[in-house]
C-alpha positions as CSV (number, residue, x, y, z in Angstrom):
1,M,-9.4,-44.8,108.0
2,K,-7.3,-48.0,107.5
3,V,-8.1,-51.4,109.2
4,R,-5.8,-54.7,108.8
5,I,-7.7,-58.1,109.5
6,G,-6.3,-61.7,109.0
7,G,-5.0,-62.6,105.9
8,D,-7.3,-65.7,105.6
9,A,-10.2,-63.6,105.6
10,S,-12.5,-63.6,102.7
11,A,-13.6,-60.9,100.4
12,D,-17.1,-60.9,101.7
13,E,-15.9,-60.7,105.2
14,A,-13.6,-57.9,104.4
15,S,-16.5,-55.9,102.7
16,A,-19.0,-56.8,105.6
17,I,-16.4,-55.1,107.8
18,A,-15.7,-52.2,106.1
19,G,-19.6,-51.5,105.5
20,A,-19.9,-51.7,109.4
21,L,-17.2,-49.6,110.2
22,A,-18.2,-47.0,107.7
23,R,-21.6,-46.7,109.0
24,H,-20.7,-46.9,112.8
25,L,-18.0,-44.3,112.3
26,D,-19.2,-42.2,109.9
27,T,-15.8,-42.1,107.8
28,S,-14.3,-44.1,104.8
29,V,-12.7,-47.3,105.5
30,E,-10.3,-49.2,103.6
31,V,-9.9,-53.1,105.2
32,Y,-6.5,-54.7,104.4
33,A,-6.5,-58.5,104.4
34,G,-2.5,-59.3,104.5
35,G,-1.7,-57.4,101.0
36,D,-0.5,-54.0,100.2
37,S,-3.9,-53.5,98.2
38,P,-7.2,-53.1,100.4
39,A,-9.3,-56.0,100.1
40,A,-12.5,-53.9,100.7
41,T,-13.4,-50.2,100.7
42,A,-16.4,-48.6,102.0
43,D,-17.8,-44.8,102.5
44,P,-20.4,-43.6,105.1
45,P,-24.1,-43.5,103.6
46,E,-25.1,-40.1,102.6
47,T,-28.3,-40.4,104.9
48,A,-29.3,-42.3,107.8
49,Y,-32.4,-43.3,106.2
50,P,-33.3,-45.4,103.2
51,L,-33.6,-43.4,99.9
52,D,-37.0,-45.0,99.4
53,D,-38.4,-44.2,102.7
54,E,-41.6,-42.2,102.1
55,L,-42.8,-42.3,105.6
56,G,-43.5,-39.0,107.6
57,P,-45.6,-37.2,110.1
58,T,-49.5,-37.6,109.9
59,D,-52.3,-35.6,110.8
60,R,-51.9,-37.0,114.4
61,E,-48.6,-35.2,114.8
62,A,-49.9,-32.1,113.2
63,K,-52.8,-32.2,115.6
64,L,-50.4,-32.3,118.4
65,R,-48.4,-29.6,117.3
66,E,-51.2,-27.3,117.0
67,E,-52.3,-28.2,120.8
68,I,-48.7,-27.4,121.7
69,A,-48.8,-24.1,119.8
70,D,-51.9,-23.2,121.8
71,I,-50.5,-23.9,125.0
72,L,-47.6,-21.9,124.2
73,E,-50.1,-19.0,123.7
74,G,-50.6,-18.7,127.4
75,G,-53.7,-17.6,129.2
76,P,-56.5,-15.4,127.9
77,E,-55.5,-12.5,125.4
78,K,-57.0,-9.8,127.4
79,Y,-54.1,-10.7,130.4
80,R,-51.5,-10.9,127.9
81,N,-52.1,-7.8,126.4
82,R,-52.1,-6.1,130.0
83,L,-48.4,-7.2,130.6
84,S,-46.8,-4.6,128.6
85,E,-48.7,-1.9,130.9
86,Q,-47.3,-3.6,133.8
87,G,-43.8,-3.5,132.2
88,K,-43.7,-7.2,132.2
89,L,-42.6,-9.9,129.8
90,F,-45.1,-12.6,128.6
91,V,-43.6,-15.6,130.6
92,R,-42.6,-17.4,127.2
93,D,-40.7,-14.2,126.0
94,R,-39.4,-14.3,129.4
95,L,-37.7,-17.7,129.0
96,D,-36.7,-16.5,125.4
97,L,-34.6,-13.8,127.3
98,W,-33.3,-16.1,129.8
99,F,-32.4,-19.3,127.6
100,D,-32.4,-18.3,123.8
101,D,-28.9,-18.7,122.5
102,G,-29.7,-16.0,119.8
103,D,-30.2,-18.7,116.8
104,G,-34.0,-17.5,116.4
105,G,-35.2,-20.8,118.2
106,D,-33.6,-23.2,115.6
107,S,-31.5,-24.9,117.8
108,T,-32.0,-28.9,117.5
109,D,-30.2,-29.2,120.8
110,G,-33.5,-28.6,122.8
111,V,-36.3,-30.9,121.8
112,A,-38.9,-28.3,122.0
113,S,-37.5,-25.4,119.9
114,A,-39.2,-26.3,117.0
115,D,-42.4,-25.6,118.6
116,G,-41.4,-21.9,119.4
117,E,-39.8,-22.3,122.7
118,A,-36.3,-20.9,123.7
119,S,-33.6,-22.5,121.8
120,G,-31.7,-23.0,125.4
121,V,-34.6,-24.9,127.0
122,L,-33.6,-28.5,127.0
123,F,-37.1,-29.9,127.7
124,E,-40.4,-28.7,129.4
125,D,-42.5,-31.1,131.8
126,G,-46.1,-31.1,132.3
127,K,-47.2,-28.9,129.0
128,F,-50.3,-30.4,129.0
129,A,-51.1,-30.0,132.8
130,N,-54.9,-29.5,133.3
131,F,-55.6,-29.7,129.7
132,D,-58.8,-31.6,130.3
133,S,-60.0,-28.9,132.0
134,W,-60.0,-26.1,129.4
135,H,-58.8,-27.4,125.8
136,P,-61.6,-27.8,123.0
137,D,-59.5,-31.2,122.0
138,S,-60.3,-32.9,125.1
139,P,-63.4,-34.9,125.3
140,E,-63.8,-33.8,128.9
141,V,-64.5,-30.2,127.9
142,D,-67.8,-29.0,126.0
143,A,-67.4,-26.6,123.1
144,E,-69.4,-23.9,124.8
145,E,-67.0,-24.0,127.7
146,A,-63.8,-23.8,125.5
147,T,-63.8,-20.1,125.8
148,D,-60.8,-17.8,125.8
149,G,-61.7,-16.8,129.5
150,N,-61.4,-20.4,130.5
151,R,-57.9,-21.1,129.4
152,L,-55.5,-22.7,131.9
153,P,-52.5,-23.8,129.7
154,A,-49.5,-25.6,131.6
155,D,-51.8,-25.0,134.6
156,G,-50.2,-21.6,134.6
157,L,-46.8,-23.0,135.9
158,I,-44.0,-23.8,133.4
159,T,-41.2,-26.2,134.7
160,G,-38.3,-27.8,133.0
161,A,-34.5,-28.0,132.3
162,A,-32.4,-25.3,130.6
163,E,-29.1,-24.4,129.6
164,F,-28.1,-20.8,131.0
165,E,-24.6,-19.5,130.7
166,G,-22.9,-22.9,129.8
167,R,-24.4,-24.3,133.0
168,K,-27.6,-26.7,132.9
169,L,-30.2,-25.9,135.5
170,H,-33.7,-26.8,136.3
171,F,-36.4,-24.1,136.3
172,M,-39.8,-23.0,137.1
173,A,-41.9,-19.8,136.0
174,N,-45.4,-18.8,136.7
175,D,-47.5,-17.6,133.8
176,F,-49.2,-14.5,135.1
177,T,-51.8,-14.5,132.2
178,V,-53.3,-17.7,133.9
179,K,-55.2,-16.6,136.9
180,A,-52.5,-14.0,137.8
181,G,-49.8,-16.7,138.0
182,S,-51.9,-18.5,141.0
183,M,-50.9,-22.2,142.0
184,A,-53.4,-25.3,141.9
185,R,-53.3,-29.0,141.9
186,R,-51.5,-29.9,138.7
187,G,-49.0,-26.9,138.9
188,V,-48.1,-27.6,142.2
189,E,-47.6,-31.2,141.4
190,K,-45.0,-30.0,138.5
191,F,-43.2,-27.6,140.9
192,L,-42.7,-30.6,143.5
193,R,-41.6,-33.3,140.9
194,M,-38.6,-30.2,139.7
195,Q,-37.6,-29.9,143.1
196,Q,-37.4,-33.5,143.7
197,R,-35.6,-34.2,140.6
198,A,-33.2,-31.3,141.4
199,L,-32.3,-33.2,144.8
200,K,-31.4,-36.4,143.1
201,N,-29.4,-35.0,140.2
202,G,-27.6,-32.0,141.9
203,R,-28.0,-29.1,139.2
204,P,-29.2,-25.7,140.4
205,V,-32.7,-24.4,140.6
206,L,-33.9,-21.2,139.1
207,Y,-37.4,-19.8,140.1
208,L,-38.9,-17.1,138.2
209,M,-42.1,-16.2,140.3
210,D,-44.6,-14.2,139.3
211,S,-47.7,-15.6,141.4
212,S,-50.7,-14.1,143.6
213,G,-50.3,-17.3,145.5
214,G,-52.7,-20.6,145.8
215,R,-56.1,-20.6,144.1
216,I,-58.4,-20.3,146.9
217,D,-61.5,-21.8,144.9
218,Q,-59.4,-25.0,144.4
219,Q,-57.4,-25.2,147.8
220,T,-59.1,-28.6,148.7
221,G,-56.7,-30.2,146.2
222,F,-53.3,-29.0,147.2
223,F,-53.2,-26.7,150.2
224,A,-52.9,-29.0,153.2
225,N,-52.2,-32.5,151.2
226,R,-49.0,-34.4,151.9
227,E,-47.9,-33.5,148.0
228,G,-49.6,-30.0,148.4
229,I,-48.1,-26.4,148.4
230,G,-46.9,-27.1,151.9
231,K,-44.6,-29.6,150.5
232,Y,-42.8,-26.6,148.5
233,Y,-41.1,-25.7,151.4
234,Y,-40.2,-28.8,152.8
235,N,-38.3,-29.6,149.7
236,H,-36.8,-26.3,149.6
237,S,-35.4,-26.9,153.2
238,M,-34.0,-30.3,151.7
239,L,-32.5,-28.5,148.9
240,S,-30.9,-25.8,150.9
241,G,-27.2,-26.3,150.8
242,R,-27.6,-29.3,148.3
243,V,-27.9,-27.1,145.2
244,P,-28.1,-23.4,144.6
245,Q,-31.7,-22.2,144.6
246,I,-31.5,-18.8,142.8
247,C,-35.2,-17.0,142.9
248,V,-36.0,-13.8,140.6
249,L,-39.4,-12.0,141.5
250,Y,-41.4,-10.3,138.8
251,G,-44.5,-9.5,140.5
252,P,-46.2,-9.2,143.6
253,C,-45.9,-12.7,145.3
254,I,-48.1,-13.1,148.2
255,A,-48.7,-15.4,151.1
256,G,-47.4,-18.9,150.3
257,A,-45.7,-17.7,147.2
258,A,-43.6,-15.2,149.3
259,Y,-41.9,-18.2,150.7
260,T,-40.2,-19.5,147.6
261,P,-38.4,-16.3,147.3
262,V,-36.9,-16.2,151.1
263,F,-36.3,-19.8,150.9
264,A,-34.0,-19.6,148.1
265,D,-30.2,-18.9,148.7
266,F,-30.3,-15.7,146.4
267,T,-33.3,-13.5,145.9
268,V,-33.2,-11.1,143.0
269,M,-36.1,-8.3,143.0
270,V,-36.7,-5.8,140.1
271,E,-37.3,-2.4,141.2
272,G,-40.9,-1.1,140.9
273,M,-42.1,-4.3,139.9
274,S,-41.3,-7.0,142.4
275,A,-43.1,-7.3,145.8
276,M,-43.3,-9.9,148.5
277,A,-45.5,-10.0,151.6
278,I,-47.5,-12.5,153.7
279,A,-50.6,-10.7,152.9
280,S,-51.9,-8.4,150.2
281,P,-52.4,-4.4,151.1
282,R,-56.3,-5.2,151.1
283,M,-55.8,-8.3,153.6
284,V,-53.6,-5.9,155.8
285,E,-56.4,-3.3,155.8
286,M,-59.0,-6.0,156.8
287,V,-57.1,-7.6,159.4
288,T,-55.3,-4.4,161.2
289,G,-56.6,-1.3,159.4
290,E,-53.5,-0.4,158.2
291,K,-53.6,1.1,154.7
292,I,-50.7,1.0,152.8
293,E,-49.3,0.4,149.1
294,M,-47.9,-2.6,147.8
295,Q,-44.2,-1.5,147.2
296,D,-44.4,0.3,150.8
297,L,-45.3,-3.2,152.2
298,G,-43.3,-5.4,150.5
299,G,-41.3,-3.9,147.6
300,A,-37.9,-4.1,146.1
301,R,-36.6,-1.3,148.3
302,M,-38.1,-2.1,151.5
303,H,-36.8,-5.7,151.4
304,A,-33.5,-4.8,150.3
305,E,-33.1,-2.0,153.0
306,E,-35.2,-2.9,155.8
307,S,-35.6,-6.6,155.8
308,G,-32.8,-8.3,154.1
309,S,-34.7,-10.5,152.3
310,A,-33.7,-9.3,148.6
311,D,-29.9,-9.9,148.0
312,L,-30.0,-8.1,144.7
313,V,-32.2,-5.3,143.4
314,A,-32.4,-4.9,139.4
315,R,-33.4,-2.2,137.1
316,D,-35.4,-4.3,134.9
317,E,-35.9,-7.8,133.6
318,E,-32.7,-7.8,131.3
319,H,-30.7,-6.4,134.3
320,A,-32.1,-9.4,136.6
321,R,-30.7,-11.8,133.9
322,E,-27.3,-10.1,133.8
323,L,-27.2,-10.2,137.8
324,V,-27.8,-14.0,137.8
325,A,-25.4,-14.3,135.0
326,D,-22.8,-12.9,137.1
327,L,-23.9,-14.5,140.4
328,I,-23.7,-18.0,139.0
329,T,-20.2,-18.0,137.9
330,Y,-19.2,-17.9,141.8
331,L,-21.2,-21.2,142.5
332,P,-20.9,-24.8,141.8
333,D,-23.6,-27.0,140.8
334,K,-24.1,-28.6,144.0
335,A,-22.5,-29.2,147.4
336,G,-19.2,-31.2,147.8
337,E,-17.9,-29.5,144.4
338,K,-15.6,-26.6,143.9
339,P,-16.7,-23.2,142.7
340,P,-15.5,-22.7,139.2
341,R,-12.4,-20.9,138.9
342,A,-11.8,-18.1,136.3
343,E,-8.6,-16.5,134.2
344,T,-6.3,-14.4,137.0
345,V,-7.0,-10.5,136.2
346,P,-4.9,-7.9,137.8
347,P,-6.8,-5.9,140.3
348,K,-8.7,-2.7,139.5
349,Y,-5.9,-0.6,141.6
350,S,-2.5,-1.4,142.5
351,P,-1.9,-3.1,145.8
352,D,1.0,-0.3,146.5
353,G,-1.8,2.0,147.3
354,I,-3.1,0.1,150.3
355,D,-0.7,1.5,152.9
356,E,-1.9,5.1,152.1
357,L,-5.4,4.0,151.7
358,I,-5.7,2.9,155.4
359,P,-5.8,5.8,157.8
360,E,-3.4,5.6,160.7
361,S,-6.0,6.8,163.3
362,P,-8.4,3.9,164.2
363,N,-11.5,6.1,164.2
364,R,-10.8,7.8,160.5
365,P,-13.3,6.4,158.1
366,Y,-12.6,4.9,154.8
367,D,-14.5,2.9,152.2
368,V,-13.4,-1.1,152.6
369,R,-14.6,-1.4,148.7
370,D,-11.6,0.6,147.8
371,L,-9.3,-1.8,149.8
372,L,-11.2,-4.9,147.8
373,D,-10.3,-2.8,144.5
374,R,-6.7,-3.3,145.4
375,V,-6.8,-7.0,146.7
376,A,-9.4,-8.8,144.3
377,D,-9.5,-9.3,140.6
378,A,-10.6,-6.4,138.7
379,E,-14.4,-6.4,138.2
380,S,-14.7,-9.7,140.1
381,V,-16.2,-8.0,143.3
382,F,-20.2,-8.8,143.5
383,E,-21.7,-7.6,146.5
384,L,-24.9,-8.8,148.2
385,K,-27.5,-6.8,150.4
386,S,-25.6,-3.9,149.8
387,D,-28.2,-1.8,151.4
388,Y,-28.8,-3.9,154.4
389,G,-26.7,-4.2,157.3
390,T,-24.2,-1.5,155.7
391,E,-21.3,-1.8,158.6
392,I,-20.5,-4.9,157.1
393,V,-19.8,-5.7,153.3
394,T,-20.6,-9.1,152.0
395,A,-19.6,-10.0,148.5
396,F,-18.1,-12.5,146.3
397,A,-14.7,-12.0,144.8
398,R,-12.0,-13.8,143.1
399,I,-8.1,-13.4,144.1
400,D,-5.9,-15.1,141.3
401,G,-9.1,-16.7,139.8
402,R,-10.3,-18.4,142.8
403,P,-13.8,-17.2,144.1
404,V,-13.7,-16.5,147.6
405,G,-16.7,-15.1,150.2
406,V,-15.6,-12.0,151.6
407,V,-17.0,-10.7,154.9
408,A,-15.3,-6.9,155.5
409,N,-16.2,-4.3,158.2
410,Q,-17.1,-0.9,156.8
411,P,-15.4,1.9,158.6
412,A,-17.2,4.4,156.3
413,Q,-20.5,3.2,158.2
414,R,-20.7,3.9,162.0
415,S,-16.7,3.2,162.0
416,G,-17.4,-0.3,161.3
417,A,-19.4,-1.4,164.4
418,I,-21.3,-4.4,164.1
419,F,-24.9,-3.6,164.4
420,P,-27.6,-6.5,164.6
421,D,-28.6,-6.7,161.1
422,A,-24.9,-6.5,160.0
423,A,-24.6,-9.7,162.3
424,E,-27.4,-11.1,160.8
425,K,-26.3,-10.6,157.1
426,A,-22.5,-11.9,157.7
427,A,-23.8,-15.1,159.4
428,E,-26.4,-15.9,156.6
429,F,-23.5,-15.4,154.0
430,I,-21.0,-17.3,155.9
431,W,-23.3,-20.1,156.2
432,T,-24.3,-20.0,152.4
433,C,-20.6,-19.9,151.6
434,D,-19.7,-22.8,153.3
435,A,-22.5,-24.9,151.9
436,Y,-20.9,-24.4,148.5
437,E,-17.5,-24.7,149.4
438,I,-16.4,-21.1,148.8
439,P,-13.2,-20.1,151.1
440,L,-13.6,-17.1,153.3
441,L,-11.8,-14.0,153.6
442,Y,-12.7,-11.7,156.8
443,L,-11.2,-8.2,156.4
444,C,-11.2,-7.2,160.2
445,D,-11.7,-3.2,161.0
446,T,-14.2,-2.8,163.8
447,P,-14.6,-1.7,167.5
448,G,-16.7,-4.9,168.1
449,F,-20.3,-5.3,168.6
450,M,-22.5,-2.2,169.2
451,A,-23.7,-1.4,172.5
452,G,-26.8,0.5,173.6
453,S,-30.5,-0.1,174.7
454,Q,-31.7,0.1,171.2
455,V,-29.3,-2.5,169.7
456,E,-30.4,-4.9,172.8
457,R,-33.9,-4.6,172.0
458,D,-32.8,-5.4,168.1
459,A,-31.4,-8.7,169.7
460,I,-27.5,-8.0,169.3
461,L,-26.7,-10.7,171.5
462,E,-29.0,-13.2,169.5
463,K,-27.7,-12.1,166.1
464,G,-24.1,-11.7,167.4
465,K,-24.3,-15.1,168.4
466,K,-25.4,-16.5,164.9
467,F,-22.4,-14.4,163.4
468,I,-19.9,-15.9,165.8
469,Y,-21.6,-19.5,165.3
470,A,-21.2,-19.4,161.5
471,T,-17.8,-18.4,161.5
472,S,-17.1,-21.4,164.2
473,S,-18.8,-24.1,162.0
474,A,-17.6,-23.2,158.7
475,T,-15.4,-25.7,157.3
476,V,-14.0,-24.0,154.1
477,P,-10.5,-22.5,154.1
478,K,-10.5,-19.1,156.1
479,Q,-8.0,-16.5,155.8
480,T,-8.3,-13.2,158.3
481,V,-6.8,-9.9,158.0
482,V,-6.5,-7.5,160.9
483,V,-6.5,-4.5,158.8
484,R,-6.5,-1.8,161.7
485,K,-8.8,-2.3,164.8
486,A,-10.0,-5.5,166.1
487,Y,-11.4,-4.9,169.3
488,G,-13.8,-6.6,171.6
489,A,-15.7,-9.7,170.5
490,G,-15.8,-8.1,166.7
491,I,-12.3,-10.3,166.4
492,Y,-14.2,-13.5,167.3
493,A,-16.8,-13.2,164.8
494,M,-14.6,-12.0,162.2
495,G,-12.5,-15.2,162.1
496,G,-9.7,-14.3,164.9
497,P,-7.1,-16.7,166.2
498,A,-9.5,-18.8,168.1
499,Y,-11.8,-19.4,165.4
500,D,-9.7,-22.1,163.2
501,P,-8.5,-19.7,160.4
502,E,-5.8,-21.2,158.2
503,S,-4.0,-18.1,158.6
504,I,-4.6,-14.9,160.5
505,I,-2.2,-11.9,159.2
506,A,-2.1,-8.4,160.0
507,L,-1.3,-5.0,158.3
508,P,1.0,-2.8,160.2
509,S,-1.8,-0.6,161.1
510,G,-3.5,-3.6,163.2
511,E,-4.6,-3.7,166.7
512,I,-6.1,-6.4,168.7
513,G,-7.3,-5.6,172.0
514,I,-10.6,-5.6,174.6
515,M,-11.6,-2.5,173.5
516,G,-9.8,0.8,171.9
517,P,-7.4,3.3,173.5
518,E,-9.8,5.9,174.5
519,A,-12.3,3.6,176.1
520,A,-9.5,1.6,177.7
521,I,-7.9,4.4,179.2
522,N,-11.4,5.8,180.5
523,A,-12.2,2.5,182.1
524,V,-9.1,1.8,183.9
525,Y,-7.7,5.3,184.8
526,A,-10.6,7.7,184.7
527,N,-10.4,8.4,188.7
528,K,-6.4,8.8,188.4
529,L,-6.9,11.1,185.7
530,N,-9.4,13.4,187.4
531,E,-7.2,13.7,190.5
532,I,-4.9,15.7,188.0
533,D,-5.8,19.4,188.6
534,D,-3.8,20.9,185.8
535,P,-5.8,20.3,182.2
536,E,-2.4,20.3,180.2
537,E,-0.9,17.9,182.6
538,R,-3.8,15.6,182.5
539,R,-4.1,15.7,178.7
540,K,-0.4,14.8,178.4
541,R,-0.7,11.8,180.9
542,E,-3.9,10.7,179.1
543,A,-1.8,10.8,175.9
544,E,1.0,8.7,177.4
545,L,-1.5,6.2,178.7
546,R,-3.1,5.9,175.2
547,A,0.5,5.3,173.7
548,E,1.4,2.7,176.1
549,Y,-2.0,0.8,175.9
550,R,-1.5,0.8,171.9
551,E,1.8,-0.6,172.2
552,D,0.2,-3.7,174.2
553,I,-2.3,-4.3,171.4
554,D,-0.1,-3.6,168.4
555,A,0.2,-6.1,165.5
556,H,4.2,-6.1,166.4
557,R,3.1,-7.3,170.0
558,M,0.6,-9.8,168.8
559,A,3.2,-11.2,166.2
560,S,5.9,-11.3,169.0
561,E,3.3,-13.5,171.0
562,V,2.6,-15.4,168.0
563,V,-1.1,-14.4,168.5
564,I,-1.0,-13.7,164.8
565,D,1.0,-15.7,162.0
566,D,2.6,-12.7,160.4
567,I,2.6,-8.8,159.6
568,V,2.4,-8.4,155.9
569,P,3.6,-5.3,154.2
570,P,0.1,-3.6,152.5
571,S,1.6,-4.0,148.8
572,D,2.2,-7.7,149.4
573,L,-1.6,-8.3,150.7
574,R,-2.7,-9.6,147.4
575,A,0.1,-11.8,146.6
576,E,0.1,-13.0,150.3
577,L,-3.6,-13.9,150.0
578,A,-3.3,-15.9,146.6
579,G,-0.5,-17.9,148.0
580,R,-2.4,-18.8,151.2
581,F,-5.8,-19.6,149.4
582,A,-3.8,-21.7,146.8
583,F,-2.1,-23.6,149.4
584,Y,-5.0,-24.2,151.8
585,E,-7.3,-25.0,148.8
586,T,-7.6,-28.8,149.9
587,V,-7.5,-28.3,153.6
588,E,-9.7,-30.9,155.3
589,K,-11.7,-30.1,158.5
590,S,-14.5,-31.8,160.5
591,L,-16.8,-30.8,162.9
592,P,-17.9,-33.0,166.1
593,E,-20.0,-36.0,165.5
594,K,-23.7,-34.6,166.5
595,K,-26.9,-34.2,164.8
596,H,-26.7,-30.5,164.5
597,G,-26.3,-27.4,167.0
598,T,-29.1,-25.6,168.5
599,V,-28.2,-22.4,167.2
600,L,-30.4,-21.2,164.1
C-alpha cells in the first residue's frame, strides 16, 4: 500500500504513520514525503501479542472450563442412557444436528464451540442456571447432596442464538435428562428472556420442545407469577406476526408445555415420538375414566389429521431438521421484510399440459397438485397440513423465484367443496402469509361451502366467516385464478372480484355463478320440467336449460362484463402469474383505522 504525505514531514513522522497503518490495516505500507523513494516502510506485525508475553490461563479458567464441561453432560447418566431406547438424541447432540457446520466443533465463530458445543451455536445464555442447587463446586451444596441423581444442569432448559442454514435465530431446547425436561423458575426466566430479546431484535425463534410440563413440586416460584410460565404465552402472543416462531416436538409435551407448539406459527411433530395434550393419559383416566394411549390422545397422526395442530410430520429427528430447513427459505426474519427470493427454476412439467389436465366437466376430479407442478418452480411446492382439511391445499411455492402462499381448492377431495376444517386451515394460512409479507395465489375450483346438518354442527358458518375475513383483511399482493367452477360464496373466500385482488383471471374452463347448472335448473325450473310427461323431451329441455345457464356464468361472459380481468390461455398461466406478481410486488394497501376487527 502506498501513501503520500506532505513533503515537509520528518523521517520520524513518516515512520510513525507507516507503522500505525501497517498495524491497523494488516498490510505492508510505503510512505512517500514528496520524493520518488519511500521515506518510510512498515510491515504488519506477525502476531497480535508481544513476543515476550508469557501470560496465559490460570487454574481459575481451567476450573471454569471443567464446570462448563460438566454442565454440558446433562442430567443423571441413567436418564441419558434411556434416550436411545426412546429413539431420541441427547439435547446437546440434537443441537449438533441442527447447528453443527460439519467442522467438528472447532469453529471460532461461536464463542462456546471450544467447550464442545455445536459450532453453529453463537452463544448460550444461562448455562449456570440453578448451579447453586446441585453442583459440588457451589458453596451452597453439601458434598453428600452432590450426587448424580440430583443433577440440574442449566435447569433443564437451554437458550441461546445460533446460525441455521445461513440465518441467525434464537433457540430454546429442553433437556429431557433433567427431570423429563420439566420447567422451573430459572429455566422459565431463561425462556422469557429469550422471547423478549427476539421481540426486540427481530429474529426468528426455534423451539425444540421435549418437556413434561412444569415442576409441580416447585410451582410456587414460577407458575402464577407475573414473570412466570404464564408469561410464555403472553410473549408468544406478542411475537405472533412479529417474527416467525417454529416449534419441533420430540416427546410428550403435556399441559403448559403443549401450548408453545400451538402458539407457534409452524409446528413439526415426529412420527411415533411426539405428542401433545392438555393432560396425560393417566390424568385423563383419573378425570374422565377414559383409558387411552398417548399417541391416540395427542400423537403426530392425530394432530395432523384430526385437530390440525401439526403443520408437518417428520419421519425422524433428521427429517424434522430437513423440513425446517426448507420451511425457513420461504420466510423473512421479521415482519415488514420481504421473504427471500431464489433463483428461477422451470416448472416440473410444462405449462402446455394445463389445458388437457383440467377436465371440461366441472364435476370431474383432478389433483390440483398436478396443476401446481406446471405453474410453480420445480421442487418448490411445500405443503402444510396436507392431511387436514384436505378439500383445500395450502402450500408455499415459488413462481419465478418469488415465494407465494397458495390456497387451492382440491377437486380430488369431495369436488373441492369447502368443509369447516378446510375453511379454518385456509384462514390461518392466509393470516400467516399476510403477517410475513408472502403474496397469495388463489386457485379457485369449488362448488362452494358444503351444506348439511353435520357441517352446521361443525360450525361451517363460523369457520367460513374466518376464511372470508382473512381474505378480506390480507394486504399482501393477491392473484386469483378461476380454474374451473367458482360457485356460491366459495368465490368470496377464494379472493373473488370483491375482495381486492390485484388481478382475477380465468382459464377458458372457468365459471362464476351462484350455483352450478344442475342445482340452478333444479331450483328454478323443477316444477316446469316435472310438467313435461315425455322423459326424453324432459331430458332434452333440461340439457338446453343447463347450456343456457352455463353461457351466463361462462368465463367469456364474465370477461365481457369486466367481472374478471382476463381469460388466459392455460399454457401461458405461469408466465402470466410471474409477470403479475412481479408488477404488483410493491403494491401498497391499508386497512380502515381501528383497533382490530372482532373476528377471531
